[in-house]
């Protein structure tokens, strides 16, 4: 029997990330030479773990990359991109962005891309870090003045009686005339160039398989996020698991350079790293 090396792939407990890996997790696509196991943790946890290289492959907030570039390279597959949308700032009562200076605003981790956008567009806000799926409830209950919505909360918050203050992602896109790379998939450099390419190829094949067979994949991943009763899965997956996620296009690569330079200018990263992106092999990974 051919020996395989165990590898840990970590992603957020949300439907778009689960969609990327559905075929790999269910044995529909192989990763030659590796035996993947999967972990699901909130983005704030994955960002912290990336600082110490806990997982060979992990989702991260894009703004974290300057701090981990020495240990990880970027995969061309699995990027979450907002084209005119992104993290949304919401409140219970009508508010303006400027009125939130000095107010308590929930963010899904520090640093995360949602936190970064709030920090850039409303630097006077008092950020309160909390689990992403508890922020909307805290805003609705009046425990927070506002909150940054990510994942399926982007689509669900109106059902909780909350109002949009501003789409932070849309504002970033408008100001820069670029799409917003919200999140990245990264791979540890110690796998070597061949190993990193094998991983990228397998994940690319997994996402391609799910996109060719969306109904069973969506049915399986609908348990994540707000679940089947939330009714957000298909729309959310279309927003963040699409052509941009299959292979990072040129304008997203350019946008990533702009975003990372802003992160460093804000003092949230040590230096602007090279945009070092791993591409899949030309051949398609064999179906298991």
Tab-separated table of C-alpha atoms in Angstrom:
chain	number	residue	atom	x	y	z
A	1	UNK	CA	0.000	0.000	0.000
A	2	UNK	CA	1.272	3.439	-0.907
A	3	UNK	CA	2.171	5.471	2.165
A	4	UNK	CA	0.334	8.736	2.748
A	5	UNK	CA	1.206	11.691	4.926
A	6	UNK	CA	-1.468	13.099	7.238
A	7	UNK	CA	-2.358	16.716	6.607
A	8	UNK	CA	-4.753	19.001	8.464
A	9	UNK	CA	-7.062	21.315	6.522
A	10	UNK	CA	-8.804	23.916	8.667
A	11	UNK	CA	-11.727	26.031	7.559
A	12	UNK	CA	-14.557	28.068	9.007
A	13	UNK	CA	-17.862	26.386	9.962
A	14	UNK	CA	-19.691	28.097	7.141
A	15	UNK	CA	-21.257	26.891	3.922
A	16	UNK	CA	-18.868	28.471	1.396
A	17	UNK	CA	-15.734	26.975	2.963
A	18	UNK	CA	-17.475	23.617	3.383
A	19	UNK	CA	-18.444	23.766	-0.301
A	20	UNK	CA	-14.752	24.047	-1.320
A	21	UNK	CA	-13.880	20.846	0.513
A	22	UNK	CA	-17.070	18.823	0.127
A	23	UNK	CA	-15.715	16.490	-2.565
A	24	UNK	CA	-12.439	15.938	-0.693
A	25	UNK	CA	-14.198	15.236	2.588
A	26	UNK	CA	-16.549	12.744	0.970
A	27	UNK	CA	-13.910	10.850	-0.998
A	28	UNK	CA	-15.033	12.108	-4.396
A	29	UNK	CA	-11.633	13.654	-5.147
A	30	UNK	CA	-8.199	12.435	-4.054
A	31	UNK	CA	-5.085	14.184	-2.758
A	32	UNK	CA	-2.263	11.869	-3.883
A	33	UNK	CA	0.337	11.231	-1.199
A	34	UNK	CA	-1.688	12.870	1.563
A	35	UNK	CA	-4.367	11.792	4.002
A	36	UNK	CA	-6.351	14.942	4.818
A	37	UNK	CA	-8.262	15.466	8.026
A	38	UNK	CA	-10.542	18.441	8.460
A	39	UNK	CA	-11.080	20.891	11.287
A	40	UNK	CA	-13.710	23.606	11.539
A	41	UNK	CA	-13.074	26.641	13.729
A	42	UNK	CA	-14.168	30.301	13.680
A	43	UNK	CA	-11.975	32.612	11.647
A	44	UNK	CA	-10.622	34.325	14.759
A	45	UNK	CA	-9.304	30.943	15.964
A	46	UNK	CA	-7.825	30.054	12.568
A	47	UNK	CA	-6.092	33.430	12.350
A	48	UNK	CA	-4.424	32.856	15.732
A	49	UNK	CA	-3.424	29.311	14.829
A	50	UNK	CA	-1.880	30.491	11.569
A	51	UNK	CA	0.559	32.620	13.547
A	52	UNK	CA	2.135	29.430	14.911
A	53	UNK	CA	1.582	27.212	11.859
A	54	UNK	CA	-0.831	24.820	13.567
A	55	UNK	CA	-2.478	23.600	10.345
A	56	UNK	CA	-0.860	22.681	7.044
A	57	UNK	CA	-3.743	24.289	5.130
A	58	UNK	CA	-5.994	26.932	6.620
A	59	UNK	CA	-8.467	29.652	5.830
A	60	UNK	CA	-7.412	33.075	7.097
A	61	UNK	CA	-8.617	36.637	6.964
A	62	UNK	CA	-6.669	38.285	4.144
A	63	UNK	CA	-5.394	40.997	6.495
A	64	UNK	CA	-3.488	38.393	8.537
A	65	UNK	CA	-1.220	37.378	5.675
A	66	UNK	CA	1.617	39.878	6.297
A	67	UNK	CA	2.131	38.305	9.730
A	68	UNK	CA	2.338	34.720	8.429
A	69	UNK	CA	3.892	35.080	4.960
A	70	UNK	CA	7.183	33.601	6.119
A	71	UNK	CA	5.427	30.345	7.034
A	72	UNK	CA	2.603	30.148	4.484
A	73	UNK	CA	2.047	30.696	0.753
A	74	UNK	CA	-1.291	31.663	-0.774
A	75	UNK	CA	-3.357	29.111	-2.689
A	76	UNK	CA	-4.931	30.348	-5.910
A	77	UNK	CA	-8.072	28.400	-4.980
A	78	UNK	CA	-10.478	29.201	-2.166
A	79	UNK	CA	-10.287	32.993	-2.041
A	80	UNK	CA	-13.440	34.695	-0.743
A	81	UNK	CA	-13.986	37.760	-2.912
A	82	UNK	CA	-16.559	40.515	-2.621
A	83	UNK	CA	-17.341	42.237	-5.905
A	84	UNK	CA	-19.175	45.275	-4.621
A	85	UNK	CA	-20.006	43.672	-1.285
A	86	UNK	CA	-18.323	42.356	1.846
A	87	UNK	CA	-18.616	42.648	5.627
A	88	UNK	CA	-21.643	44.768	6.560
A	89	UNK	CA	-21.983	47.115	9.513
A	90	UNK	CA	-25.461	46.929	11.102
A	91	UNK	CA	-27.365	48.475	14.007
A	92	UNK	CA	-30.756	48.190	15.654
A	93	UNK	CA	-31.698	51.847	15.166
A	94	UNK	CA	-30.876	54.015	12.130
A	95	UNK	CA	-27.307	55.287	12.512
A	96	UNK	CA	-24.622	56.860	10.390
A	97	UNK	CA	-21.043	55.677	10.239
A	98	UNK	CA	-19.739	58.861	11.862
A	99	UNK	CA	-22.238	58.535	14.733
A	100	UNK	CA	-20.564	55.290	15.802
A	101	UNK	CA	-17.400	57.054	16.997
A	102	UNK	CA	-17.046	56.181	20.672
A	103	UNK	CA	-19.743	53.481	20.386
A	104	UNK	CA	-19.386	49.752	21.063
A	105	UNK	CA	-19.214	47.791	17.814
A	106	UNK	CA	-18.950	44.003	17.689
A	107	UNK	CA	-16.270	42.516	15.416
A	108	UNK	CA	-15.652	38.830	14.635
A	109	UNK	CA	-12.020	38.883	15.730
A	110	UNK	CA	-8.981	41.144	15.845
A	111	UNK	CA	-7.498	41.104	13.312
A	112	UNK	CA	-10.067	40.103	10.703
A	113	UNK	CA	-10.935	41.781	7.442
A	114	UNK	CA	-14.211	43.027	8.949
A	115	UNK	CA	-12.312	44.558	11.861
A	116	UNK	CA	-9.806	46.147	9.471
A	117	UNK	CA	-12.517	47.744	7.347
A	118	UNK	CA	-14.254	49.145	10.431
A	119	UNK	CA	-10.938	50.413	11.790
A	120	UNK	CA	-10.225	52.130	8.470
A	121	UNK	CA	-13.672	53.619	7.830
A	122	UNK	CA	-14.702	54.390	11.423
A	123	UNK	CA	-11.509	54.602	13.496
A	124	UNK	CA	-13.335	56.087	16.483
A	125	UNK	CA	-15.503	53.010	17.053
A	126	UNK	CA	-14.819	50.994	20.218
A	127	UNK	CA	-14.369	47.436	18.949
A	128	UNK	CA	-15.684	44.505	20.971
A	129	UNK	CA	-14.373	41.115	19.871
A	130	UNK	CA	-16.882	38.267	20.038
A	131	UNK	CA	-17.924	35.120	18.109
A	132	UNK	CA	-19.280	36.083	14.698
A	133	UNK	CA	-22.572	34.253	15.209
A	134	UNK	CA	-23.323	36.091	18.470
A	135	UNK	CA	-22.879	39.643	17.196
A	136	UNK	CA	-26.287	40.068	15.556
A	137	UNK	CA	-28.046	38.867	18.701
A	138	UNK	CA	-26.032	41.258	20.860
A	139	UNK	CA	-26.925	44.184	18.590
A	140	UNK	CA	-30.605	43.202	18.558
A	141	UNK	CA	-30.583	42.996	22.366
A	142	UNK	CA	-28.985	46.435	22.729
A	143	UNK	CA	-25.760	45.085	24.258
A	144	UNK	CA	-23.842	46.574	21.306
A	145	UNK	CA	-24.475	49.762	19.380
A	146	UNK	CA	-23.577	48.076	16.093
A	147	UNK	CA	-21.876	44.993	14.728
A	148	UNK	CA	-19.922	43.739	11.719
A	149	UNK	CA	-21.663	40.900	9.889
A	150	UNK	CA	-19.692	38.179	8.095
A	151	UNK	CA	-20.481	34.699	6.732
A	152	UNK	CA	-24.202	33.930	6.364
A	153	UNK	CA	-24.979	36.698	8.858
A	154	UNK	CA	-24.571	39.002	5.825
A	155	UNK	CA	-27.863	37.660	4.504
A	156	UNK	CA	-29.652	36.803	7.741
A	157	UNK	CA	-29.413	40.005	9.801
A	158	UNK	CA	-32.556	41.705	8.368
A	159	UNK	CA	-34.635	38.848	9.798
A	160	UNK	CA	-33.459	39.928	13.239
A	161	UNK	CA	-34.782	43.442	12.719
A	162	UNK	CA	-31.358	44.976	12.138
A	163	UNK	CA	-30.554	47.780	9.716
A	164	UNK	CA	-27.557	48.293	7.503
A	165	UNK	CA	-25.375	51.249	8.449
A	166	UNK	CA	-23.033	50.638	5.521
A	167	UNK	CA	-21.597	47.787	3.484
A	168	UNK	CA	-17.957	48.104	4.486
A	169	UNK	CA	-16.833	45.842	1.655
A	170	UNK	CA	-18.772	47.779	-0.956
A	171	UNK	CA	-17.253	51.032	0.281
A	172	UNK	CA	-13.725	49.605	0.001
A	173	UNK	CA	-14.474	48.387	-3.532
A	174	UNK	CA	-15.897	51.781	-4.495
A	175	UNK	CA	-12.911	53.696	-3.183
A	176	UNK	CA	-10.366	51.517	-4.951
A	177	UNK	CA	-12.304	50.369	-8.034
A	178	UNK	CA	-11.255	46.819	-7.167
A	179	UNK	CA	-12.871	43.683	-5.754
A	180	UNK	CA	-12.267	42.957	-2.070
A	181	UNK	CA	-10.309	39.786	-1.189
A	182	UNK	CA	-11.966	39.066	2.153
A	183	UNK	CA	-10.377	35.709	2.956
A	184	UNK	CA	-7.591	33.463	1.691
A	185	UNK	CA	-6.638	29.809	1.740
A	186	UNK	CA	-2.972	29.332	2.585
A	187	UNK	CA	-0.621	26.346	2.650
A	188	UNK	CA	2.438	25.771	4.796
A	189	UNK	CA	5.704	26.194	2.947
A	190	UNK	CA	7.361	23.227	4.643
A	191	UNK	CA	5.333	20.919	2.368
A	192	UNK	CA	7.720	21.933	-0.395
A	193	UNK	CA	6.833	23.179	-3.865
A	194	UNK	CA	5.582	19.795	-5.095
A	195	UNK	CA	3.497	19.216	-1.974
A	196	UNK	CA	1.965	22.671	-2.087
A	197	UNK	CA	1.021	22.188	-5.726
A	198	UNK	CA	-0.523	18.781	-4.994
A	199	UNK	CA	-2.636	20.341	-2.254
A	200	UNK	CA	-3.708	23.223	-4.506
A	201	UNK	CA	-4.601	20.851	-7.320
A	202	UNK	CA	-6.742	18.676	-5.062
A	203	UNK	CA	-8.645	21.607	-3.550
A	204	UNK	CA	-9.191	23.065	-7.012
A	205	UNK	CA	-10.588	19.715	-8.177
A	206	UNK	CA	-12.798	19.524	-5.071
A	207	UNK	CA	-14.338	22.939	-5.704
A	208	UNK	CA	-14.734	22.153	-9.411
A	209	UNK	CA	-16.546	18.912	-8.541
A	210	UNK	CA	-18.949	20.743	-6.197
A	211	UNK	CA	-19.680	23.378	-8.823
A	212	UNK	CA	-20.433	20.677	-11.396
A	213	UNK	CA	-22.660	18.835	-8.893
A	214	UNK	CA	-24.161	21.648	-6.820
A	215	UNK	CA	-27.353	20.033	-5.560
A	216	UNK	CA	-25.812	17.233	-3.447
A	217	UNK	CA	-22.963	19.491	-2.313
A	218	UNK	CA	-25.351	22.254	-1.233
A	219	UNK	CA	-27.530	19.731	0.585
A	220	UNK	CA	-24.511	18.532	2.579
A	221	UNK	CA	-23.106	21.971	3.417
A	222	UNK	CA	-26.480	23.449	4.371
A	223	UNK	CA	-25.929	22.246	7.940
A	224	UNK	CA	-23.337	24.995	8.367
A	225	UNK	CA	-23.941	28.701	8.880
A	226	UNK	CA	-27.601	29.405	9.663
A	227	UNK	CA	-28.486	25.867	8.624
A	228	UNK	CA	-31.239	24.660	6.342
A	229	UNK	CA	-33.860	26.679	8.224
A	230	UNK	CA	-31.897	29.888	7.609
A	231	UNK	CA	-32.408	29.547	3.864
A	232	UNK	CA	-29.135	31.360	3.069
A	233	UNK	CA	-26.919	28.539	1.836
A	234	UNK	CA	-27.325	28.662	-1.938
A	235	UNK	CA	-27.174	32.444	-2.223
A	236	UNK	CA	-24.190	32.688	0.095
A	237	UNK	CA	-22.248	29.965	-1.724
A	238	UNK	CA	-22.881	31.751	-5.021
A	239	UNK	CA	-21.450	34.925	-3.483
A	240	UNK	CA	-18.218	33.401	-2.174
A	241	UNK	CA	-17.595	30.057	-3.957
A	242	UNK	CA	-17.478	30.987	-7.637
A	243	UNK	CA	-15.064	31.730	-10.489
A	244	UNK	CA	-13.021	34.027	-8.234
A	245	UNK	CA	-12.654	31.176	-5.747
A	246	UNK	CA	-11.749	28.610	-8.410
A	247	UNK	CA	-8.650	30.526	-9.488
A	248	UNK	CA	-7.753	33.970	-8.183
A	249	UNK	CA	-8.020	36.396	-11.134
A	250	UNK	CA	-5.643	39.220	-11.925
A	251	UNK	CA	-7.762	42.023	-10.496
A	252	UNK	CA	-8.111	40.194	-7.164
A	253	UNK	CA	-4.333	39.705	-7.037
A	254	UNK	CA	-3.891	43.430	-7.631
A	255	UNK	CA	-6.490	44.201	-4.951
A	256	UNK	CA	-4.707	41.940	-2.489
A	257	UNK	CA	-1.533	43.976	-2.916
A	258	UNK	CA	-3.448	47.188	-2.197
A	259	UNK	CA	-5.176	45.699	0.845
A	260	UNK	CA	-1.988	44.280	2.373
A	261	UNK	CA	-0.171	47.587	1.920
A	262	UNK	CA	-3.003	49.261	3.841
A	263	UNK	CA	-2.748	46.670	6.609
A	264	UNK	CA	0.940	47.410	7.058
A	265	UNK	CA	0.353	51.174	6.899
A	266	UNK	CA	-2.199	50.787	9.700
A	267	UNK	CA	0.437	49.017	11.808
A	268	UNK	CA	-1.427	45.700	11.725
A	269	UNK	CA	1.323	43.855	9.838
A	270	UNK	CA	5.141	43.819	9.871
A	271	UNK	CA	5.861	44.348	6.168
A	272	UNK	CA	4.151	44.058	2.808
A	273	UNK	CA	4.917	40.491	1.656
A	274	UNK	CA	5.305	39.293	-1.925
A	275	UNK	CA	2.027	38.000	-3.362
A	276	UNK	CA	3.326	34.413	-3.516
A	277	UNK	CA	0.550	32.287	-5.028
A	278	UNK	CA	0.559	28.515	-5.556
A	279	UNK	CA	-1.165	27.349	-8.734
A	280	UNK	CA	-2.676	23.903	-9.413
A	281	UNK	CA	-1.082	21.430	-11.793
A	282	UNK	CA	-2.535	21.510	-15.313
A	283	UNK	CA	-3.872	17.947	-15.029
A	284	UNK	CA	-7.080	17.290	-13.108
A	285	UNK	CA	-6.808	15.257	-9.910
A	286	UNK	CA	-8.240	11.775	-10.355
A	287	UNK	CA	-11.641	11.020	-8.883
A	288	UNK	CA	-11.244	8.648	-5.956
